[in-house]
Short mmCIF file of C-alpha atoms in Angstrom, two decimals:
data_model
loop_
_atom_site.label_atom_id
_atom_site.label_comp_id
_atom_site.label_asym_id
_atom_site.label_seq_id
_atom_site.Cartn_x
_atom_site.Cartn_y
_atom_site.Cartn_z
CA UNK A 157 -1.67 -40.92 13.70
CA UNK A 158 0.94 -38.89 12.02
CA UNK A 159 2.65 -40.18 9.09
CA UNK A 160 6.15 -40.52 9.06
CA UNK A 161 8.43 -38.61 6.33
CA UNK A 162 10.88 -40.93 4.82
CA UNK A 163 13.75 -39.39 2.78
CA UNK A 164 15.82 -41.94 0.88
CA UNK A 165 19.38 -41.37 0.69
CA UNK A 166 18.88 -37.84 0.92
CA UNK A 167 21.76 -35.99 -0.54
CA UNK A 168 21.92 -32.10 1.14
CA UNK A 169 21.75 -31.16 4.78
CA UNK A 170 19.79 -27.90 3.16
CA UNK A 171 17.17 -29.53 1.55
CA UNK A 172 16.39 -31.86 5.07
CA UNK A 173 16.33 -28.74 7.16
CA UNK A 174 13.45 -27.26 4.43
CA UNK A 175 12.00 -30.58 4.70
CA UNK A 176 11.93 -30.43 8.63
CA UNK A 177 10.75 -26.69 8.34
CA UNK A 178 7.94 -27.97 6.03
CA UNK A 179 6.95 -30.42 8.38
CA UNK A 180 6.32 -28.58 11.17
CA UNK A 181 4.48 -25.91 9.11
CA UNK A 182 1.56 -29.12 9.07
CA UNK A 183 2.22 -30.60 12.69
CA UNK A 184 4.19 -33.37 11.32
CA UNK A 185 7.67 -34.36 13.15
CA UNK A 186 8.28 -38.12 12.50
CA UNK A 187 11.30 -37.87 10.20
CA UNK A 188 13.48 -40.64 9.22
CA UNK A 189 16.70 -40.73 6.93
CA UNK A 190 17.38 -43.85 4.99
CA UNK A 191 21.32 -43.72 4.22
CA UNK A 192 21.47 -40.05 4.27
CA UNK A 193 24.69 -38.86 1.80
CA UNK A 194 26.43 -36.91 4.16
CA UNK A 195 25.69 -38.41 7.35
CA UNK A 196 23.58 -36.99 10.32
CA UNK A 197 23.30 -35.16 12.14
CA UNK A 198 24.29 -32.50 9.26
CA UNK A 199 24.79 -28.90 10.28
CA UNK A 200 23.47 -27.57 6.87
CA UNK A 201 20.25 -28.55 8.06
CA UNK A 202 20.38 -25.90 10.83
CA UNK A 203 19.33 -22.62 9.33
CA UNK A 204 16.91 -23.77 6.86
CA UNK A 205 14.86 -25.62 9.45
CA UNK A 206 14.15 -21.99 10.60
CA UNK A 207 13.26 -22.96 13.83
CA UNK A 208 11.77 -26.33 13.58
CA UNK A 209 14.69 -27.72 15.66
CA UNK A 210 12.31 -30.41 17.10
CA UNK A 211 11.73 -32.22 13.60
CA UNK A 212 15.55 -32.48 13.04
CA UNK A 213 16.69 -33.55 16.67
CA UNK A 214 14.05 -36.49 17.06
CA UNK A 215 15.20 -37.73 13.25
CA UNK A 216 15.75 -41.39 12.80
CA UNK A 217 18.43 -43.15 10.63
CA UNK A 218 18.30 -46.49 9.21
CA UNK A 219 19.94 -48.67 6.95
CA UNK A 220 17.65 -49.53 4.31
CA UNK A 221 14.18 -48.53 3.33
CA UNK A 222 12.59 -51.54 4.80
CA UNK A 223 13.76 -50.66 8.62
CA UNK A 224 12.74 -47.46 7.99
CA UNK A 225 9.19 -48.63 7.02
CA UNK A 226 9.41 -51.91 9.43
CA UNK A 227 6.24 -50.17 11.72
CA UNK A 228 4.48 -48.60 9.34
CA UNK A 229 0.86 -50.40 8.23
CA UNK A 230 -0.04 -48.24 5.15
CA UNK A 231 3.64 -47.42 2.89
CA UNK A 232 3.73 -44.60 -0.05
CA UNK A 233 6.34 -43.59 -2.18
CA UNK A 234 6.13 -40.55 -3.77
CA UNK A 235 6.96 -41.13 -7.73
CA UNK A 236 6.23 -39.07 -10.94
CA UNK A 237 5.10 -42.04 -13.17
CA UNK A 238 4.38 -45.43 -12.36
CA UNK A 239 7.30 -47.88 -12.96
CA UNK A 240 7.41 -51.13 -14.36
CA UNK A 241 6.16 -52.30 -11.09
CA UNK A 242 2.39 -52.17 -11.05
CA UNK A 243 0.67 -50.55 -8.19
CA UNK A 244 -2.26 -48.51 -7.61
CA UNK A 245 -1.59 -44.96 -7.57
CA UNK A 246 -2.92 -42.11 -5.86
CA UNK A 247 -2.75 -38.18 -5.69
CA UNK A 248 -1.58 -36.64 -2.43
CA UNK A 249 -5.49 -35.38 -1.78
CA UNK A 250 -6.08 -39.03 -1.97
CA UNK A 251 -3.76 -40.46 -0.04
CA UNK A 252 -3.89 -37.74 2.82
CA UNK A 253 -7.67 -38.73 3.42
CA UNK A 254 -6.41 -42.49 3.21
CA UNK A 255 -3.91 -41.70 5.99
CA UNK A 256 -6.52 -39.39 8.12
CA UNK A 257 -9.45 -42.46 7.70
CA UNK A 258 -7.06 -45.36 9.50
CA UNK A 259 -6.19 -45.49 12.74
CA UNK A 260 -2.36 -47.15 11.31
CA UNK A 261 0.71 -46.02 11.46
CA UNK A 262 1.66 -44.37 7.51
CA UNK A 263 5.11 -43.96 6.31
CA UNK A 264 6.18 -41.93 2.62
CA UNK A 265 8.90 -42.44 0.82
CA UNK A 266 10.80 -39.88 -0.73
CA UNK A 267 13.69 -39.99 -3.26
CA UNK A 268 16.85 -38.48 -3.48
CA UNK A 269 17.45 -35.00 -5.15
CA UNK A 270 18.73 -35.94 -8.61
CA UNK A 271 17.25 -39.35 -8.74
CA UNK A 272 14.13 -40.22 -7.43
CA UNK A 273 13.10 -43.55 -5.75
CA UNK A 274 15.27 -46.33 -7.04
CA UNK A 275 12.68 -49.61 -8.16
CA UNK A 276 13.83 -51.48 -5.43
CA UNK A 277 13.31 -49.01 -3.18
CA UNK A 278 8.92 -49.25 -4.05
CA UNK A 279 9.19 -53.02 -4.64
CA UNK A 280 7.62 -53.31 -1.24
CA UNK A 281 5.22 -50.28 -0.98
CA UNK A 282 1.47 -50.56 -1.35
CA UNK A 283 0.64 -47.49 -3.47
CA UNK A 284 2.33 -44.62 -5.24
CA UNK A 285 1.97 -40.87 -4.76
CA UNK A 286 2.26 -38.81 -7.89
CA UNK A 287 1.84 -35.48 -7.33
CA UNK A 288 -0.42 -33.27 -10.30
CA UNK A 289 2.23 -31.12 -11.80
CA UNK A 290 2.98 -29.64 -15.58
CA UNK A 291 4.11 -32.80 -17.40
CA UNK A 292 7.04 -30.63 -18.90
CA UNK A 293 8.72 -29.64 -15.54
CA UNK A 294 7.26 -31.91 -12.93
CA UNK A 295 10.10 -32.66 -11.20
CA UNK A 296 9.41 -30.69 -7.69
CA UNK A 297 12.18 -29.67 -5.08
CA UNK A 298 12.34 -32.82 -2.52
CA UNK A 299 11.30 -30.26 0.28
CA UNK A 300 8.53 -28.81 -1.95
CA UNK A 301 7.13 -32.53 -2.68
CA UNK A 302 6.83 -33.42 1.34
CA UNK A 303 5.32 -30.07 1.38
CA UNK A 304 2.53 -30.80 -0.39
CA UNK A 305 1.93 -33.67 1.15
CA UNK A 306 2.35 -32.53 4.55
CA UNK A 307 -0.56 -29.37 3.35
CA UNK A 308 -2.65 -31.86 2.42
CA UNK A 309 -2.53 -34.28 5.58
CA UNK A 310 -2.90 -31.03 7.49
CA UNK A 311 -6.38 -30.20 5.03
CA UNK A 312 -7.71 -33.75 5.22
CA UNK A 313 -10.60 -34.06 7.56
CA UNK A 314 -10.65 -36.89 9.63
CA UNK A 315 -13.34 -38.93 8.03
CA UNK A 316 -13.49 -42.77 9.50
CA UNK A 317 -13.64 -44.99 6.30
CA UNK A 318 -17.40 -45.93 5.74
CA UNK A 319 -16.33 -49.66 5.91
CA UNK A 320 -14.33 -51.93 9.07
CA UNK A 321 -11.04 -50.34 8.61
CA UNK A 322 -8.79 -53.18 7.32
CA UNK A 323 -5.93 -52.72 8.52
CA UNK A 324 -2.37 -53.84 6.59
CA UNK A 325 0.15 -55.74 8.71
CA UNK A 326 3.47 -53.46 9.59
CA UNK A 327 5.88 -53.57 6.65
CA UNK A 328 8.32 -55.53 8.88
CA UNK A 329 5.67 -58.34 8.92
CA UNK A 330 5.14 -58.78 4.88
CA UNK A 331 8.99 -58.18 4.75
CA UNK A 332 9.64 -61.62 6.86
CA UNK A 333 6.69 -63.13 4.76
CA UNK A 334 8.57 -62.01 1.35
CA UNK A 335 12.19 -63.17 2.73
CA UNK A 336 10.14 -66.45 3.61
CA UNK A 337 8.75 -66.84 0.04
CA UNK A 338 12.29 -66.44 -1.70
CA UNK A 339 14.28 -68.36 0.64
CA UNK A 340 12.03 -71.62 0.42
CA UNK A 341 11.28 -70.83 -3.43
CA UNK A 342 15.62 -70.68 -3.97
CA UNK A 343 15.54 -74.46 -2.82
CA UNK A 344 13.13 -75.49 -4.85
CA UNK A 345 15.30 -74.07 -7.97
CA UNK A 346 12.24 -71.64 -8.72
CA UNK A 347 14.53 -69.06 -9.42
CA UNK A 348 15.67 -70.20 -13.09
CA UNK A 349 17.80 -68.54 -15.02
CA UNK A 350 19.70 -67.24 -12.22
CA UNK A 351 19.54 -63.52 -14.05
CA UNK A 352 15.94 -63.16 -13.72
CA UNK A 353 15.89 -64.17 -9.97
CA UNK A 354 15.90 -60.31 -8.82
CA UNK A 355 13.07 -59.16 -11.47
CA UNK A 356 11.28 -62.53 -10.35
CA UNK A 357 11.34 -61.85 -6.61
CA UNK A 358 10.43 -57.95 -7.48
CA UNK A 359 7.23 -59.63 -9.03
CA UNK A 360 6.59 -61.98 -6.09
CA UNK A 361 7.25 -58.71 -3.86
CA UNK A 362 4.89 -56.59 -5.82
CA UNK A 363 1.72 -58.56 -5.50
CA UNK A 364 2.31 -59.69 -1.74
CA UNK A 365 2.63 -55.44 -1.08
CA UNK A 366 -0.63 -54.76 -3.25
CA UNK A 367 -2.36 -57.81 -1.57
CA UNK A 368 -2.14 -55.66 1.57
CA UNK A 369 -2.58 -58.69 4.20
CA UNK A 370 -3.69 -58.11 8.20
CA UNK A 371 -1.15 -59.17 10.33
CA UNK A 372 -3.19 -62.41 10.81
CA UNK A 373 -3.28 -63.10 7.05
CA UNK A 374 0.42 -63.14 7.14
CA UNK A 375 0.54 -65.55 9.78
CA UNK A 376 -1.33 -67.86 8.36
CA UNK A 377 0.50 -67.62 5.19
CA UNK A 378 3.65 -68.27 6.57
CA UNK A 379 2.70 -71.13 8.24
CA UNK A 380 1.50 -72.40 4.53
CA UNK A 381 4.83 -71.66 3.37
CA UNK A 382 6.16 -73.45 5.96
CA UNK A 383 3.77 -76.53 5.23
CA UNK A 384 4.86 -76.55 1.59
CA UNK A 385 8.41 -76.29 2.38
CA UNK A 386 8.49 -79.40 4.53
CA UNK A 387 10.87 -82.09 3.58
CA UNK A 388 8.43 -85.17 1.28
CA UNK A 389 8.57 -88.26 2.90
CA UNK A 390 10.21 -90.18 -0.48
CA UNK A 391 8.32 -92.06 -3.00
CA UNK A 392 5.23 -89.00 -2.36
CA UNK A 393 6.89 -86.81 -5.07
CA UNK B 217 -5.63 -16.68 -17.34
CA UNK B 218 -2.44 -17.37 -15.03
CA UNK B 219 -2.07 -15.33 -12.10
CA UNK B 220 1.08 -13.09 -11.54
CA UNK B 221 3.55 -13.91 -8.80
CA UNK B 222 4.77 -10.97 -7.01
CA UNK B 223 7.19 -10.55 -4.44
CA UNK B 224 7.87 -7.80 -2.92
CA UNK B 225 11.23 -6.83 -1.39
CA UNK B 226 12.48 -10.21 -1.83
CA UNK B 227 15.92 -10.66 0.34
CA UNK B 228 17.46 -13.99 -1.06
CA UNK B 229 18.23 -14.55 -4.69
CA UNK B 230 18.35 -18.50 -3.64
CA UNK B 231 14.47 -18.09 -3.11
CA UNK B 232 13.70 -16.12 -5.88
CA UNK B 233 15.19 -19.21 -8.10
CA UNK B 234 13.39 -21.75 -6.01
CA UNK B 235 10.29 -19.37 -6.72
CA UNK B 236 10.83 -19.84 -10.00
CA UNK B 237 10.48 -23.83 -10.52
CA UNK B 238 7.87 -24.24 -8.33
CA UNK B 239 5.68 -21.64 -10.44
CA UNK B 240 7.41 -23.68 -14.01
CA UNK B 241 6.10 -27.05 -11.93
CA UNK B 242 2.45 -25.74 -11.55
CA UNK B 243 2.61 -24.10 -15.34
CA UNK B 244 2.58 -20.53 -14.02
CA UNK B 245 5.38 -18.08 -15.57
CA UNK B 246 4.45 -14.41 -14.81
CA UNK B 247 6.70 -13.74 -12.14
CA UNK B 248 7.06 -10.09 -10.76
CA UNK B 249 9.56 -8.42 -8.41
CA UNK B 250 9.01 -5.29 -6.14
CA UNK B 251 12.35 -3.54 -5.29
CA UNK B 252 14.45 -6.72 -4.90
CA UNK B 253 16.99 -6.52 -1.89
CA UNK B 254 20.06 -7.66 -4.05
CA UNK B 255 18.99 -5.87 -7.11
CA UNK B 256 18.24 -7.89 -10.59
CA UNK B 257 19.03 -10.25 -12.49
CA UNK B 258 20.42 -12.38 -9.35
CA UNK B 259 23.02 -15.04 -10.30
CA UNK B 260 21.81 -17.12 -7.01
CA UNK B 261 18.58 -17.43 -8.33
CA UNK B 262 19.70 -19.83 -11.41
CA UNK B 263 20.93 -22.60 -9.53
CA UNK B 264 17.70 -23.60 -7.46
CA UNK B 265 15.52 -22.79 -10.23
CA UNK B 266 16.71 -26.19 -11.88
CA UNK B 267 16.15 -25.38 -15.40
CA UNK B 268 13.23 -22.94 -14.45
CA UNK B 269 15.33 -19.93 -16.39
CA UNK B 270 11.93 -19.10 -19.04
CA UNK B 271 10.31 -17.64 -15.74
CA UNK B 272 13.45 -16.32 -14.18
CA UNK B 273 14.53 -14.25 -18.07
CA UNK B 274 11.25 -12.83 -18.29
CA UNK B 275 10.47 -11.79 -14.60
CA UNK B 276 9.94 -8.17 -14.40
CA UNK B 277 10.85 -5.54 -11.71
CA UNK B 278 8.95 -3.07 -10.58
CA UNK B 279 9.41 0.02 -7.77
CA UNK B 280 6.11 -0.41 -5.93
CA UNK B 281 3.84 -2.90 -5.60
CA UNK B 282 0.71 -0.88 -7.08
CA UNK B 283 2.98 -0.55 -10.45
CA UNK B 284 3.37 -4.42 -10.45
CA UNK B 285 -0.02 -4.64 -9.77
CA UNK B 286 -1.87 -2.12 -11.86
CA UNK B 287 -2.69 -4.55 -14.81
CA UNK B 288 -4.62 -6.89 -12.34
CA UNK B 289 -8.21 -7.18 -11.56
CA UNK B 290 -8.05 -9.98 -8.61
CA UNK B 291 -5.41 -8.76 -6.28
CA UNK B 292 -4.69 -10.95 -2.80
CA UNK B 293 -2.00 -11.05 -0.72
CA UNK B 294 -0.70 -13.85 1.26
CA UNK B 295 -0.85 -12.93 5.26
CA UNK B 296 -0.67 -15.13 7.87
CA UNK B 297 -3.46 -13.30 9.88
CA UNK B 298 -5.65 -10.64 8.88
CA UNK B 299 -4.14 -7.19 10.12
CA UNK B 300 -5.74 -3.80 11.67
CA UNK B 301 -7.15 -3.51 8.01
CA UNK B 302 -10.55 -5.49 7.26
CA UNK B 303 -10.96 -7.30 4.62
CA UNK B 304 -12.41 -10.53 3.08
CA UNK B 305 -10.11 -13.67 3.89
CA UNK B 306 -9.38 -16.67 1.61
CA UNK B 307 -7.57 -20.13 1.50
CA UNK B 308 -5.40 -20.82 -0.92
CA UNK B 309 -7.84 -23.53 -2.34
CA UNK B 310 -11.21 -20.72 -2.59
CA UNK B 311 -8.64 -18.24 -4.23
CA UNK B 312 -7.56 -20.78 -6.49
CA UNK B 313 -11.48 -21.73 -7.59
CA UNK B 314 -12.40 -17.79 -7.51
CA UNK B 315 -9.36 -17.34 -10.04
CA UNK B 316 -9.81 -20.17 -12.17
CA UNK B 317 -13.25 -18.89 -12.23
CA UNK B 318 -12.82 -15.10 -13.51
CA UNK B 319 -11.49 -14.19 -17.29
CA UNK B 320 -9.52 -11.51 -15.27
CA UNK B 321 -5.85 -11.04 -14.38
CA UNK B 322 -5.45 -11.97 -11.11
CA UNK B 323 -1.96 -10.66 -9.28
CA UNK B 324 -0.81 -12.66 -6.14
CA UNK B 325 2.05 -10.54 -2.96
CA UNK B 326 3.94 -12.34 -1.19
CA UNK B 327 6.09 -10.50 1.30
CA UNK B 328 9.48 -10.59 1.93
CA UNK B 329 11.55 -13.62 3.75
CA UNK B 330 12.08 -12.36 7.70
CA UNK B 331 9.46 -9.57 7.64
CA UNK B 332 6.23 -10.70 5.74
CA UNK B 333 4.02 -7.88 3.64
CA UNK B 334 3.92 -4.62 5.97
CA UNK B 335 0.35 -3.26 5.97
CA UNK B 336 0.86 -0.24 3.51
CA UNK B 337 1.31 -3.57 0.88
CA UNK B 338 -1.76 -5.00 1.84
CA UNK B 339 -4.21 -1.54 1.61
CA UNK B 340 -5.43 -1.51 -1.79
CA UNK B 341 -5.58 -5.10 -2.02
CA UNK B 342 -8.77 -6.98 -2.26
CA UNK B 343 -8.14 -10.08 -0.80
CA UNK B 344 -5.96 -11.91 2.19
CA UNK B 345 -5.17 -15.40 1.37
CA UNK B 346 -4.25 -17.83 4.13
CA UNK B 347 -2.24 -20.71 4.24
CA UNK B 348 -3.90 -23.29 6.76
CA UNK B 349 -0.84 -24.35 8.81
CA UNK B 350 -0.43 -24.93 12.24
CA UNK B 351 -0.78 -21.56 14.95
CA UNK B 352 2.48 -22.58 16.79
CA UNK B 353 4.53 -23.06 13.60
CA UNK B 354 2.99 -21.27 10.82
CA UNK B 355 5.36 -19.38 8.96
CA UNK B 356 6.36 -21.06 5.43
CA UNK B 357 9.29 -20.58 3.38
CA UNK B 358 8.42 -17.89 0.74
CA UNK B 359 8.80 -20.68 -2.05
CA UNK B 360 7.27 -22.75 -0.02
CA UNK B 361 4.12 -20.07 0.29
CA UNK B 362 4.53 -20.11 -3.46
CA UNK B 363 4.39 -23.51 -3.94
CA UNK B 364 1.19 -24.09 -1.93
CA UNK B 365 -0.77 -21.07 -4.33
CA UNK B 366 0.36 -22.70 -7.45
CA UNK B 367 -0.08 -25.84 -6.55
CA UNK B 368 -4.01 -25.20 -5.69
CA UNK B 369 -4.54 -23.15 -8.74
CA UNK B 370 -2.97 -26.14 -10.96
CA UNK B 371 -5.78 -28.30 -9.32
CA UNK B 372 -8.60 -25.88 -9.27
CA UNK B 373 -11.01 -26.81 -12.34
CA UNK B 374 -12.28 -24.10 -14.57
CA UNK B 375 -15.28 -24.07 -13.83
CA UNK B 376 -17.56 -20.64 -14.28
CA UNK B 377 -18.88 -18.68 -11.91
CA UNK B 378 -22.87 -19.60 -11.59
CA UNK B 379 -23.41 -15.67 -11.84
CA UNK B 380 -22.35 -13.05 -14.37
CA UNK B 381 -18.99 -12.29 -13.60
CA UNK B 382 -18.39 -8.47 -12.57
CA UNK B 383 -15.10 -8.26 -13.28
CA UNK B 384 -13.29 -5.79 -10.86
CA UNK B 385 -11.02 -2.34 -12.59
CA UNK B 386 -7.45 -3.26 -13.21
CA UNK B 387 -5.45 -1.90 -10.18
CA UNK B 388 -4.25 1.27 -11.68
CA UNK B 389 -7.73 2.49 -12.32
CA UNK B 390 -8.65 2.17 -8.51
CA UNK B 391 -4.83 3.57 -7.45
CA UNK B 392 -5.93 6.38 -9.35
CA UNK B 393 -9.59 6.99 -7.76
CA UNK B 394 -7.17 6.39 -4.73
CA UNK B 395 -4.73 9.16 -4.95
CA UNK B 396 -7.80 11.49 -6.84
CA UNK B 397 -10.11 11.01 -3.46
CA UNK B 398 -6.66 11.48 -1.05
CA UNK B 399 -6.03 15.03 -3.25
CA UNK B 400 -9.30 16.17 -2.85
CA UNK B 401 -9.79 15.55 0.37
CA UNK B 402 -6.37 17.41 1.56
CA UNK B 403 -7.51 20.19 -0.41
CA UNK B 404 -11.06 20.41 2.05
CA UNK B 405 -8.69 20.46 5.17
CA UNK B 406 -10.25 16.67 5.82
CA UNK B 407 -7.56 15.15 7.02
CA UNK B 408 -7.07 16.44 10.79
CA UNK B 409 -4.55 16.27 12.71
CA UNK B 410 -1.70 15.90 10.41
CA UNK B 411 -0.64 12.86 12.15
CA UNK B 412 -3.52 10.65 11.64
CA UNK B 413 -3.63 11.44 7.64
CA UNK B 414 -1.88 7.92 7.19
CA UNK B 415 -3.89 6.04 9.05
CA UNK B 416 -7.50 7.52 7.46
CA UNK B 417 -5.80 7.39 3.83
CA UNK B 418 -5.39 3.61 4.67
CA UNK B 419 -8.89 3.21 5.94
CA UNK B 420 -10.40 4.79 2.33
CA UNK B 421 -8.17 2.74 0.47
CA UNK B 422 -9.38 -0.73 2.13
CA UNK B 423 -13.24 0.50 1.67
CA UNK B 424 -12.80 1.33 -2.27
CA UNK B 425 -10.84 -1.82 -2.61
CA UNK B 426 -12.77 -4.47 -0.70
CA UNK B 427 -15.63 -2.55 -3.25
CA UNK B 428 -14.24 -4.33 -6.11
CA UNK B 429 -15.10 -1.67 -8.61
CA UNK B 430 -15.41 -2.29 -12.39
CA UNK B 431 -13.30 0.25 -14.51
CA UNK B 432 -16.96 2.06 -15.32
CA UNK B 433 -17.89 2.52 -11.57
CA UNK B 434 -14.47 4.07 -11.19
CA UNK B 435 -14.58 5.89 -13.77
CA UNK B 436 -18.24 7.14 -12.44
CA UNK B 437 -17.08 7.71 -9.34
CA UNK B 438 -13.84 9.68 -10.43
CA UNK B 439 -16.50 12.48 -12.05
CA UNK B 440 -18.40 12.57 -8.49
CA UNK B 441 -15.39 13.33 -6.79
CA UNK B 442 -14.47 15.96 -10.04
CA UNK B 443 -18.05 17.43 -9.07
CA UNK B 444 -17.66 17.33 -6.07
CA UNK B 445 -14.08 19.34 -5.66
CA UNK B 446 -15.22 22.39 -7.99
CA UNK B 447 -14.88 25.74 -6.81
CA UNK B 448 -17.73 26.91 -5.04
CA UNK B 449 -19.79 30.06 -6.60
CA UNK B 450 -19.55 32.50 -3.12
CA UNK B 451 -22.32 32.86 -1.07
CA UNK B 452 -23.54 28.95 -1.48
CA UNK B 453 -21.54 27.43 0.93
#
């Protein structure tokens, strides 16, 4: 299954028409626009699409980064260097023949122009993409970073994994299970001092994305939440 | 050694500059320009290059693409298909290993923006590269095109050829057996009718190239050809 492009508050119609261009190039067409700067549709995406008027007139819009990823199993965002949040990280070789050896839906996040992907924008995503590039000029034109990993999702064989394919819950799934977690955590008072609550639930966040739980896993682990939550009968505390 | 990247009759200075980083992001800065529409240097090309300028102040212009290419010993040329003229095809990831493999200068044409190389570009070069992309969409931006050669050679490893290399002539030495073989021929009334003298110049100039002479062979050959074109005592013809 195709992955889907994600571009994150993309800022120029120009660069999303090279990005829809560069898309089709590698049979890709599932583009989505989190928050795009200037709106959308965006007639500076026109020319430089160069024909690939398909890509820009099926493009999706959303909100935030986690309706854009909300049916996507596998998540990737495209950074240079791992942040402060710890995740495994992969090349776009490797995570092209990740995508072509599981039969769920991927999505790939991609930042905007002069800033990259925000933290909070990966808090959720399983593993990042850097893509090899000279350490003293690596930062690559947003088009020319979905390019490469369009090239090499169009290169990747289609090898079935040599184990059961695992397969991670959609991100709107661990998303609930994450809301769950801080919502029943803020009435316990977990979240102490209230400055460190957003760092704290970016750690909680981080290992429930890495964990990569099956939709069933999820399930069950909201019903434990839900367990532990429960009001005590008094005198059992 | 870094491979040259030469384009010929660019149109857009835009491109050029967007040339430009994507060769600083892969470490590559020998960037060549046959007969640039819009002449050179091209104030659009410093805005996309985003801080790219080393390649863009020392790219150098040239009239025709054997002068840019006359101090190389690898020559390919991106095509999208091979054209009436035979010769050995590549992807960008083999060209990439057979550079990173050879001590030699290796020079790289990419054609310009609407039209792509015409063949006369293409005769004395060695090698077609390929970009894999798909049939019903398959024409890349020219930085794009760039992006994907530079990218690949970045990633190829060094390692050796398992033979001795034999390391082809630099260009000019087999543009000059070229144009020495064409003179000699026209002087033997070989080239009949008049209207066809193109076409057969064309078909020479693949053979020698797709040869890959060294600068010995040629120079060999070159004294064949001297023999060969001396005046005739009378009576032994």
């Amino acid at each position: 299954m195709e992955p889907a492009i994600i571009l994150v508050r993309p800022q120029l119609g120009m660069n999303i028409g090279m990005v829809a261009r560069a898309m089709a190039n590698f049979g890709l067409s599932d583009l989505r626009l989190v928050a795009p700067r200037d709106g959308w549709p965006n007639p500076d995406a026109g020319p430089p699409a160069a024909g690939a008027d398909h890509v820009l007139a099926s493009a999706r819009v959303f909100a935030t980064v986690g309706e854009a990823l909300a049916d996507c199993h596998l998540s990737y965002a495209t950074a240079f260097r791992p942040r402060d949040v710890q995740k495994p990280v992969r090349t776009p070789r490797e995570a092209a023949a990740e995508m072509r050896g599981s039969p769920a839906k991927a999505g790939i996040l991609f930042g905007p122009e002069r800033s990259g992907l925000a933290t909070d924008d990966i808090v959720t995503v399983q593993t990042l993409v850097t893509i090899p590039a000279d350490p003293g000029f690596a930062s690559l034109n947003l088009a020319q970073a979905v390019l490469v990993l369009a090239y090499e999702w169009f290169l990747a064989s289609a090898v079935p994994p040599a184990s059961p394919e695992r397969v991670p819950a959609p991100q709107a799934d661990l998303e609930g299970l994450i809301g769950q977690l801080n919502d029943a955590l803020a009435e316990t008072g977990y979240f102490f001092p209230p400055q460190r609550t957003r760092a704290t639930q970016r750690t909680l966040a981080g290992i429930l994305a890495a964990a990569r739980f099956t939709a069933d896993e999820i399930r069950t682990l909201r019903g434990v939440i839900r367990a532990l939550s429960r009001p005590r009968p008094p005198g059992r505390d």
